[in-house]
């Protein structure tokens, strides 16, 4: 009986982890393939009149350590703002090429834009949210340097992303901004997990007060952190210290950058409960932020077209305010 119980607990851990990975991938698909009518504004194709794309530039030794740089046709300005957009994919899939329209739109506004790949988690490696965030951090000086080499002097930046890319964008904006090669002026993201508490991850059954649930939480969050976690440390103050490297909301303070964020109330991929920690941290630290809650939507934010449009309008307003093209 003991052996059967142990095997059963291990299977529950495995199922929870696989459910997260599969669900995150499905959620990403809905987000990027279901587009409301107003989204045509942001579906921009690159032309010679608009600018140029330099693809697969290297920032490290890893196979995935590549970035694409979108530069405006007008290279006569003394300085340019850089906007980085990080791809989605549940930390296990996705590619910068999937954000070509978003990056081209940003370039069309007069920014230098960059899409950055990072080493994805697989069954054969030990990559994690933390290791991916450190790759993004290492990429930034190379992105700025390459832009400079092409004749575009970068003196400010914004960072963004969706889903997994949203998490990585928040970590750079809140945790790593002080080490950025140029000042980070703002951040915008949608449906990226910013906290990893069992109580918030009930959609995966991790909030249940059972040994199996705790082991599953320790297994999933340990994979994300890149360290093995003991289930006994969950729900303790010591856990906060351990999980902080990947918990974006914990890094927010009174100096954090202005932010525009969006979440779906019925999100069963990025647990909606986790958004409350992010919103509270921004509010308590008097950060200039706008939060858009989609009451009828899940991870794809596909059922609240009007609010989604308001979110994108706010993104443009914050870019114009904190990242003016003409400076």
mmCIF file of C-alpha atoms in Angstrom:
data_model
loop_
_atom_site.group_PDB
_atom_site.id
_atom_site.type_symbol
_atom_site.label_atom_id
_atom_site.label_comp_id
_atom_site.label_asym_id
_atom_site.label_seq_id
_atom_site.Cartn_x
_atom_site.Cartn_y
_atom_site.Cartn_z
ATOM 1 C CA UNK A 1 0.000 0.000 0.000
ATOM 2 C CA UNK A 2 2.829 2.417 0.830
ATOM 3 C CA UNK A 3 4.455 1.804 -2.537
ATOM 4 C CA UNK A 4 1.182 2.460 -4.352
ATOM 5 C CA UNK A 5 0.670 5.696 -2.428
ATOM 6 C CA UNK A 6 4.192 6.856 -3.236
ATOM 7 C CA UNK A 7 3.737 6.094 -6.913
ATOM 8 C CA UNK A 8 0.381 7.839 -6.871
ATOM 9 C CA UNK A 9 1.902 10.964 -5.331
ATOM 10 C CA UNK A 10 4.676 10.988 -7.897
ATOM 11 C CA UNK A 11 2.151 10.669 -10.699
ATOM 12 C CA UNK A 12 0.173 13.612 -9.304
ATOM 13 C CA UNK A 13 3.338 15.730 -9.336
ATOM 14 C CA UNK A 14 4.033 14.700 -12.913
ATOM 15 C CA UNK A 15 0.458 15.412 -14.039
ATOM 16 C CA UNK A 16 0.463 18.884 -12.448
ATOM 17 C CA UNK A 17 3.727 19.833 -14.122
ATOM 18 C CA UNK A 18 2.641 18.507 -17.523
ATOM 19 C CA UNK A 19 -0.749 20.215 -17.203
ATOM 20 C CA UNK A 20 1.008 23.534 -16.673
ATOM 21 C CA UNK A 21 3.285 23.077 -19.681
ATOM 22 C CA UNK A 22 0.480 21.942 -22.010
ATOM 23 C CA UNK A 23 -1.986 24.573 -20.779
ATOM 24 C CA UNK A 24 0.541 27.377 -21.127
ATOM 25 C CA UNK A 25 1.208 26.379 -24.720
ATOM 26 C CA UNK A 26 -2.507 26.239 -25.542
ATOM 27 C CA UNK A 27 -3.098 29.600 -23.895
ATOM 28 C CA UNK A 28 -0.340 31.173 -25.913
ATOM 29 C CA UNK A 29 -1.908 29.910 -29.126
ATOM 30 C CA UNK A 30 -5.245 31.546 -28.326
ATOM 31 C CA UNK A 31 -3.573 34.820 -27.413
ATOM 32 C CA UNK A 32 -1.698 35.240 -30.642
ATOM 33 C CA UNK A 33 -4.115 33.761 -33.179
ATOM 34 C CA UNK A 34 -7.402 35.294 -32.036
ATOM 35 C CA UNK A 35 -7.266 38.965 -33.084
ATOM 36 C CA UNK A 36 -10.035 41.559 -32.716
ATOM 37 C CA UNK A 37 -10.749 43.975 -35.564
ATOM 38 C CA UNK A 38 -8.875 46.878 -33.963
ATOM 39 C CA UNK A 39 -5.694 44.767 -33.906
ATOM 40 C CA UNK A 40 -5.183 45.454 -37.625
ATOM 41 C CA UNK A 41 -3.539 48.703 -36.542
ATOM 42 C CA UNK A 42 -0.737 46.689 -34.970
ATOM 43 C CA UNK A 43 -0.351 44.197 -37.833
ATOM 44 C CA UNK A 44 2.404 45.978 -39.700
ATOM 45 C CA UNK A 45 4.556 44.420 -42.424
ATOM 46 C CA UNK A 46 8.155 45.529 -42.887
ATOM 47 C CA UNK A 47 9.003 47.507 -46.034
ATOM 48 C CA UNK A 48 12.146 49.301 -47.205
ATOM 49 C CA UNK A 49 10.404 52.625 -46.620
ATOM 50 C CA UNK A 50 9.701 51.665 -43.027
ATOM 51 C CA UNK A 51 13.015 50.127 -41.995
ATOM 52 C CA UNK A 52 15.155 47.008 -41.976
ATOM 53 C CA UNK A 53 15.462 43.809 -39.948
ATOM 54 C CA UNK A 54 18.765 42.234 -38.953
ATOM 55 C CA UNK A 55 18.072 38.648 -37.952
ATOM 56 C CA UNK A 56 19.776 36.109 -35.713
ATOM 57 C CA UNK A 57 22.414 38.363 -34.241
ATOM 58 C CA UNK A 58 24.372 36.647 -31.462
ATOM 59 C CA UNK A 59 24.555 37.708 -27.840
ATOM 60 C CA UNK A 60 26.076 34.553 -26.357
ATOM 61 C CA UNK A 61 27.469 31.100 -27.010
ATOM 62 C CA UNK A 62 24.181 29.204 -26.691
ATOM 63 C CA UNK A 63 22.350 28.026 -29.782
ATOM 64 C CA UNK A 64 19.300 30.063 -28.767
ATOM 65 C CA UNK A 65 21.288 33.192 -27.875
ATOM 66 C CA UNK A 66 20.067 35.157 -30.891
ATOM 67 C CA UNK A 67 18.119 38.368 -31.371
ATOM 68 C CA UNK A 68 16.462 40.226 -34.235
ATOM 69 C CA UNK A 69 16.927 43.980 -34.506
ATOM 70 C CA UNK A 70 14.379 46.203 -36.258
ATOM 71 C CA UNK A 71 15.723 49.652 -37.159
ATOM 72 C CA UNK A 72 13.784 52.603 -38.648
ATOM 73 C CA UNK A 73 14.601 53.795 -42.152
ATOM 74 C CA UNK A 74 15.342 57.229 -40.732
ATOM 75 C CA UNK A 75 18.742 56.834 -39.118
ATOM 76 C CA UNK A 76 19.469 60.551 -38.825
ATOM 77 C CA UNK A 77 18.390 61.141 -35.226
ATOM 78 C CA UNK A 78 20.951 61.731 -32.486
ATOM 79 C CA UNK A 79 19.375 59.087 -30.253
ATOM 80 C CA UNK A 80 16.726 56.386 -30.306
ATOM 81 C CA UNK A 81 14.582 54.539 -27.828
ATOM 82 C CA UNK A 82 14.807 50.746 -27.771
ATOM 83 C CA UNK A 83 11.726 48.588 -27.167
ATOM 84 C CA UNK A 84 12.339 44.906 -26.435
ATOM 85 C CA UNK A 85 9.482 42.426 -26.844
ATOM 86 C CA UNK A 86 9.960 38.920 -25.414
ATOM 87 C CA UNK A 87 8.137 35.971 -26.923
ATOM 88 C CA UNK A 88 5.592 33.722 -25.243
ATOM 89 C CA UNK A 89 5.591 29.934 -25.090
ATOM 90 C CA UNK A 90 5.280 28.694 -21.520
ATOM 91 C CA UNK A 91 9.073 28.866 -21.089
ATOM 92 C CA UNK A 92 9.259 25.694 -23.221
ATOM 93 C CA UNK A 93 8.424 26.891 -26.749
ATOM 94 C CA UNK A 94 8.068 29.970 -28.934
ATOM 95 C CA UNK A 95 10.403 32.124 -31.005
ATOM 96 C CA UNK A 96 11.092 35.811 -31.641
ATOM 97 C CA UNK A 97 9.868 35.366 -35.210
ATOM 98 C CA UNK A 98 6.312 35.034 -33.877
ATOM 99 C CA UNK A 99 6.365 38.679 -32.777
ATOM 100 C CA UNK A 100 7.401 40.145 -36.130
ATOM 101 C CA UNK A 101 4.219 42.209 -36.497
ATOM 102 C CA UNK A 102 4.511 43.708 -33.008
ATOM 103 C CA UNK A 103 8.193 44.490 -33.507
ATOM 104 C CA UNK A 104 7.533 46.018 -36.929
ATOM 105 C CA UNK A 105 4.762 48.174 -35.454
ATOM 106 C CA UNK A 106 7.150 49.455 -32.784
ATOM 107 C CA UNK A 107 9.737 50.181 -35.470
ATOM 108 C CA UNK A 108 7.093 52.006 -37.511
ATOM 109 C CA UNK A 109 6.615 54.350 -34.552
ATOM 110 C CA UNK A 110 10.297 55.313 -34.741
ATOM 111 C CA UNK A 111 11.803 52.951 -32.171
ATOM 112 C CA UNK A 112 14.603 50.475 -32.555
ATOM 113 C CA UNK A 113 12.897 47.193 -31.626
ATOM 114 C CA UNK A 114 14.371 43.852 -30.600
ATOM 115 C CA UNK A 115 13.030 40.345 -30.247
ATOM 116 C CA UNK A 116 15.241 38.084 -28.161
ATOM 117 C CA UNK A 117 15.316 34.297 -28.007
ATOM 118 C CA UNK A 118 16.299 32.439 -24.843
ATOM 119 C CA UNK A 119 17.126 28.800 -24.142
ATOM 120 C CA UNK A 120 13.867 26.912 -23.726
ATOM 121 C CA UNK A 121 13.232 24.335 -21.035
ATOM 122 C CA UNK A 122 13.188 20.754 -22.345
ATOM 123 C CA UNK A 123 13.137 17.281 -20.836
ATOM 124 C CA UNK A 124 16.865 17.077 -21.541
ATOM 125 C CA UNK A 125 18.116 20.275 -19.912
ATOM 126 C CA UNK A 126 17.851 22.117 -16.622
ATOM 127 C CA UNK A 127 16.842 25.507 -17.992
ATOM 128 C CA UNK A 128 14.477 27.545 -15.868
ATOM 129 C CA UNK A 129 12.670 30.851 -15.641
ATOM 130 C CA UNK A 130 15.673 32.093 -13.694
ATOM 131 C CA UNK A 131 18.264 30.977 -16.262
ATOM 132 C CA UNK A 132 16.140 32.449 -19.060
ATOM 133 C CA UNK A 133 15.889 35.767 -17.223
ATOM 134 C CA UNK A 134 19.650 35.850 -16.842
ATOM 135 C CA UNK A 135 20.073 35.259 -20.570
ATOM 136 C CA UNK A 136 17.811 38.236 -21.257
ATOM 137 C CA UNK A 137 19.884 40.330 -18.872
ATOM 138 C CA UNK A 138 23.090 39.278 -20.628
ATOM 139 C CA UNK A 139 21.579 40.092 -24.034
ATOM 140 C CA UNK A 140 20.812 43.758 -23.362
ATOM 141 C CA UNK A 141 24.351 45.196 -23.657
ATOM 142 C CA UNK A 142 24.801 43.280 -26.928
ATOM 143 C CA UNK A 143 21.519 44.593 -28.322
ATOM 144 C CA UNK A 144 22.461 48.182 -27.493
ATOM 145 C CA UNK A 145 25.973 47.682 -28.866
ATOM 146 C CA UNK A 146 24.730 46.235 -32.151
ATOM 147 C CA UNK A 147 22.293 49.100 -32.598
ATOM 148 C CA UNK A 148 25.172 51.505 -32.026
ATOM 149 C CA UNK A 149 27.265 49.670 -34.623
ATOM 150 C CA UNK A 150 24.447 50.167 -37.121
ATOM 151 C CA UNK A 151 24.378 53.903 -36.413
ATOM 152 C CA UNK A 152 21.502 54.035 -33.929
ATOM 153 C CA UNK A 153 22.548 55.485 -30.586
ATOM 154 C CA UNK A 154 20.307 54.043 -27.836
ATOM 155 C CA UNK A 155 19.845 56.131 -24.701
ATOM 156 C CA UNK A 156 16.623 54.713 -23.226
ATOM 157 C CA UNK A 157 14.502 51.579 -23.408
ATOM 158 C CA UNK A 158 11.218 49.879 -22.605
ATOM 159 C CA UNK A 159 10.598 46.166 -22.265
ATOM 160 C CA UNK A 160 7.541 44.039 -22.864
ATOM 161 C CA UNK A 161 6.256 40.553 -23.509
ATOM 162 C CA UNK A 162 3.262 38.264 -23.362
ATOM 163 C CA UNK A 163 2.687 35.276 -21.093
ATOM 164 C CA UNK A 164 6.112 33.746 -20.372
ATOM 165 C CA UNK A 165 7.671 36.738 -22.111
ATOM 166 C CA UNK A 166 5.690 38.967 -19.779
ATOM 167 C CA UNK A 167 7.264 37.302 -16.760
ATOM 168 C CA UNK A 168 10.749 37.768 -18.197
ATOM 169 C CA UNK A 169 9.991 41.392 -19.077
ATOM 170 C CA UNK A 170 8.857 42.107 -15.511
ATOM 171 C CA UNK A 171 11.941 40.481 -14.041
ATOM 172 C CA UNK A 172 14.190 42.665 -16.169
ATOM 173 C CA UNK A 173 12.185 45.824 -15.487
ATOM 174 C CA UNK A 174 11.847 45.359 -11.719
ATOM 175 C CA UNK A 175 14.833 43.192 -10.770
ATOM 176 C CA UNK A 176 17.540 44.070 -13.286
ATOM 177 C CA UNK A 177 16.836 47.642 -14.395
ATOM 178 C CA UNK A 178 19.660 49.023 -12.251
ATOM 179 C CA UNK A 179 22.127 46.976 -14.329
ATOM 180 C CA UNK A 180 20.668 47.938 -17.690
ATOM 181 C CA UNK A 181 23.119 49.535 -20.180
ATOM 182 C CA UNK A 182 20.546 52.314 -20.733
ATOM 183 C CA UNK A 183 17.752 53.559 -18.441
ATOM 184 C CA UNK A 184 14.556 51.490 -18.457
ATOM 185 C CA UNK A 185 11.665 53.943 -18.793
ATOM 186 C CA UNK A 186 8.588 51.695 -18.787
ATOM 187 C CA UNK A 187 7.276 48.140 -19.001
ATOM 188 C CA UNK A 188 4.133 46.667 -20.504
ATOM 189 C CA UNK A 189 3.041 43.062 -20.440
ATOM 190 C CA UNK A 190 0.041 40.734 -20.460
ATOM 191 C CA UNK A 191 -0.767 37.514 -18.565
ATOM 192 C CA UNK A 192 2.723 36.836 -17.228
ATOM 193 C CA UNK A 193 2.976 35.049 -13.844
ATOM 194 C CA UNK A 194 4.645 37.313 -11.287
ATOM 195 C CA UNK A 195 4.235 35.173 -8.146
ATOM 196 C CA UNK A 196 4.495 31.532 -7.176
ATOM 197 C CA UNK A 197 2.356 30.839 -4.110
ATOM 198 C CA UNK A 198 0.441 27.576 -3.810
ATOM 199 C CA UNK A 199 -2.715 29.412 -2.768
ATOM 200 C CA UNK A 200 -2.809 31.274 -6.080
ATOM 201 C CA UNK A 201 -2.251 28.226 -8.266
ATOM 202 C CA UNK A 202 -5.474 26.388 -7.468
ATOM 203 C CA UNK A 203 -6.223 25.847 -11.167
ATOM 204 C CA UNK A 204 -3.524 23.186 -11.047
ATOM 205 C CA UNK A 205 -4.656 21.755 -7.719
ATOM 206 C CA UNK A 206 -1.604 23.119 -5.935
ATOM 207 C CA UNK A 207 -3.611 24.876 -3.229
ATOM 208 C CA UNK A 208 -4.962 21.679 -1.675
ATOM 209 C CA UNK A 209 -3.720 20.840 1.791
ATOM 210 C CA UNK A 210 -2.318 17.420 0.898
ATOM 211 C CA UNK A 211 1.168 15.994 0.683
ATOM 212 C CA UNK A 212 0.670 15.298 -3.003
ATOM 213 C CA UNK A 213 -0.338 18.875 -3.731
ATOM 214 C CA UNK A 214 2.621 20.291 -1.825
ATOM 215 C CA UNK A 215 5.024 17.955 -3.593
ATOM 216 C CA UNK A 216 3.563 18.971 -6.937
ATOM 217 C CA UNK A 217 3.969 22.657 -6.077
ATOM 218 C CA UNK A 218 7.547 22.108 -4.956
ATOM 219 C CA UNK A 219 8.236 20.205 -8.174
ATOM 220 C CA UNK A 220 6.722 22.798 -10.506
ATOM 221 C CA UNK A 221 8.090 25.881 -8.759
ATOM 222 C CA UNK A 222 11.464 24.187 -8.348
ATOM 223 C CA UNK A 223 11.669 23.639 -12.102
ATOM 224 C CA UNK A 224 10.860 27.300 -12.668
ATOM 225 C CA UNK A 225 13.435 28.431 -10.135
ATOM 226 C CA UNK A 226 16.074 25.970 -11.303
ATOM 227 C CA UNK A 227 16.593 24.546 -7.826
ATOM 228 C CA UNK A 228 15.160 21.566 -6.005
ATOM 229 C CA UNK A 229 12.618 22.699 -3.429
ATOM 230 C CA UNK A 230 11.607 20.858 -0.283
ATOM 231 C CA UNK A 231 7.820 20.778 0.051
ATOM 232 C CA UNK A 232 8.138 21.581 3.760
ATOM 233 C CA UNK A 233 9.470 25.075 3.051
ATOM 234 C CA UNK A 234 6.387 26.119 1.084
ATOM 235 C CA UNK A 235 4.093 28.637 2.798
ATOM 236 C CA UNK A 236 6.909 29.839 5.074
ATOM 237 C CA UNK A 237 8.851 33.135 5.178
ATOM 238 C CA UNK A 238 11.956 31.246 4.063
ATOM 239 C CA UNK A 239 10.126 30.270 0.891
ATOM 240 C CA UNK A 240 9.771 33.951 -0.039
ATOM 241 C CA UNK A 241 13.544 34.332 0.058
ATOM 242 C CA UNK A 242 14.064 31.261 -2.115
ATOM 243 C CA UNK A 243 11.471 32.095 -4.749
ATOM 244 C CA UNK A 244 12.239 35.831 -4.978
ATOM 245 C CA UNK A 245 14.686 35.481 -7.931
ATOM 246 C CA UNK A 246 11.726 34.659 -10.229
ATOM 247 C CA UNK A 247 8.929 36.514 -8.390
ATOM 248 C CA UNK A 248 8.715 39.835 -10.202
ATOM 249 C CA UNK A 249 6.289 41.509 -7.796
ATOM 250 C CA UNK A 250 8.751 41.091 -4.905
ATOM 251 C CA UNK A 251 11.213 43.432 -6.619
ATOM 252 C CA UNK A 252 8.838 46.357 -6.981
ATOM 253 C CA UNK A 253 9.683 49.455 -4.964
ATOM 254 C CA UNK A 254 9.127 53.203 -5.146
ATOM 255 C CA UNK A 255 11.712 53.448 -7.945
ATOM 256 C CA UNK A 256 10.117 50.842 -10.206
ATOM 257 C CA UNK A 257 9.280 51.813 -13.764
ATOM 258 C CA UNK A 258 5.798 52.840 -14.947
ATOM 259 C CA UNK A 259 3.848 49.781 -16.037
ATOM 260 C CA UNK A 260 0.837 48.770 -18.109
ATOM 261 C CA UNK A 261 -0.486 45.270 -17.385
ATOM 262 C CA UNK A 262 -3.445 43.103 -18.416
ATOM 263 C CA UNK A 263 -4.925 39.870 -17.055
ATOM 264 C CA UNK A 264 -7.970 37.699 -17.711
ATOM 265 C CA UNK A 265 -10.302 36.889 -14.815
ATOM 266 C CA UNK A 266 -10.871 33.364 -16.163
ATOM 267 C CA UNK A 267 -7.236 32.593 -16.910
ATOM 268 C CA UNK A 268 -6.570 28.941 -16.218
ATOM 269 C CA UNK A 269 -3.005 29.070 -17.471
ATOM 270 C CA UNK A 270 -1.468 32.003 -15.610
ATOM 271 C CA UNK A 271 -3.522 31.836 -12.385
ATOM 272 C CA UNK A 272 -5.562 35.019 -12.089
ATOM 273 C CA UNK A 273 -4.997 35.138 -8.324
ATOM 274 C CA UNK A 274 -1.320 35.841 -8.879
ATOM 275 C CA UNK A 275 -2.144 39.180 -10.530
ATOM 276 C CA UNK A 276 -3.320 40.605 -7.191
ATOM 277 C CA UNK A 277 0.218 40.529 -5.749
ATOM 278 C CA UNK A 278 1.507 42.486 -8.742
ATOM 279 C CA UNK A 279 -1.248 45.103 -8.617
ATOM 280 C CA UNK A 280 -0.913 45.536 -4.847
ATOM 281 C CA UNK A 281 2.861 45.976 -5.075
ATOM 282 C CA UNK A 282 2.525 48.633 -7.779
ATOM 283 C CA UNK A 283 -0.173 50.455 -5.820
ATOM 284 C CA UNK A 284 1.567 50.302 -2.441
ATOM 285 C CA UNK A 285 4.802 51.671 -3.905
ATOM 286 C CA UNK A 286 3.058 54.503 -5.770
ATOM 287 C CA UNK A 287 4.281 53.313 -9.150
ATOM 288 C CA UNK A 288 2.574 54.909 -12.133
ATOM 289 C CA UNK A 289 0.635 51.973 -13.545
ATOM 290 C CA UNK A 290 -2.524 51.009 -15.384
ATOM 291 C CA UNK A 291 -4.152 47.640 -14.817
ATOM 292 C CA UNK A 292 -6.681 46.162 -17.225
ATOM 293 C CA UNK A 293 -8.795 43.280 -15.983
ATOM 294 C CA UNK A 294 -10.653 41.302 -18.623
ATOM 295 C CA UNK A 295 -13.780 39.938 -16.851
ATOM 296 C CA UNK A 296 -14.830 37.513 -19.587
ATOM 297 C CA UNK A 297 -11.440 36.309 -20.803
ATOM 298 C CA UNK A 298 -8.911 33.628 -20.136
ATOM 299 C CA UNK A 299 -5.234 33.556 -21.059
ATOM 300 C CA UNK A 300 -5.905 34.744 -24.612
ATOM 301 C CA UNK A 301 -7.738 37.904 -23.475
ATOM 302 C CA UNK A 302 -10.002 37.151 -26.438
ATOM 303 C CA UNK A 303 -13.445 37.918 -25.005
ATOM 304 C CA UNK A 304 -13.023 41.559 -23.991
ATOM 305 C CA UNK A 305 -12.145 43.356 -27.203
ATOM 306 C CA UNK A 306 -13.025 46.806 -25.895
ATOM 307 C CA UNK A 307 -10.873 46.513 -22.769
ATOM 308 C CA UNK A 308 -8.043 44.914 -24.727
ATOM 309 C CA UNK A 309 -8.161 47.913 -27.048
ATOM 310 C CA UNK A 310 -7.994 50.213 -24.022
ATOM 311 C CA UNK A 311 -4.937 48.306 -22.849
ATOM 312 C CA UNK A 312 -3.178 48.878 -26.171
ATOM 313 C CA UNK A 313 -4.172 52.553 -26.117
ATOM 314 C CA UNK A 314 -2.597 52.839 -22.666
ATOM 315 C CA UNK A 315 0.556 51.147 -23.975
ATOM 316 C CA UNK A 316 0.809 53.831 -26.656
ATOM 317 C CA UNK A 317 0.143 56.604 -24.137
ATOM 318 C CA UNK A 318 2.875 55.356 -21.819
ATOM 319 C CA UNK A 319 5.316 54.940 -24.695
ATOM 320 C CA UNK A 320 4.592 58.496 -25.830
ATOM 321 C CA UNK A 321 4.952 59.813 -22.288
ATOM 322 C CA UNK A 322 7.972 57.887 -21.044
ATOM 323 C CA UNK A 323 9.623 56.921 -24.342
ATOM 324 C CA UNK A 324 8.995 59.865 -26.701
ATOM 325 C CA UNK A 325 10.426 59.218 -30.144
ATOM 326 C CA UNK A 326 11.647 62.777 -30.356
ATOM 327 C CA UNK A 327 13.747 63.513 -27.263
#
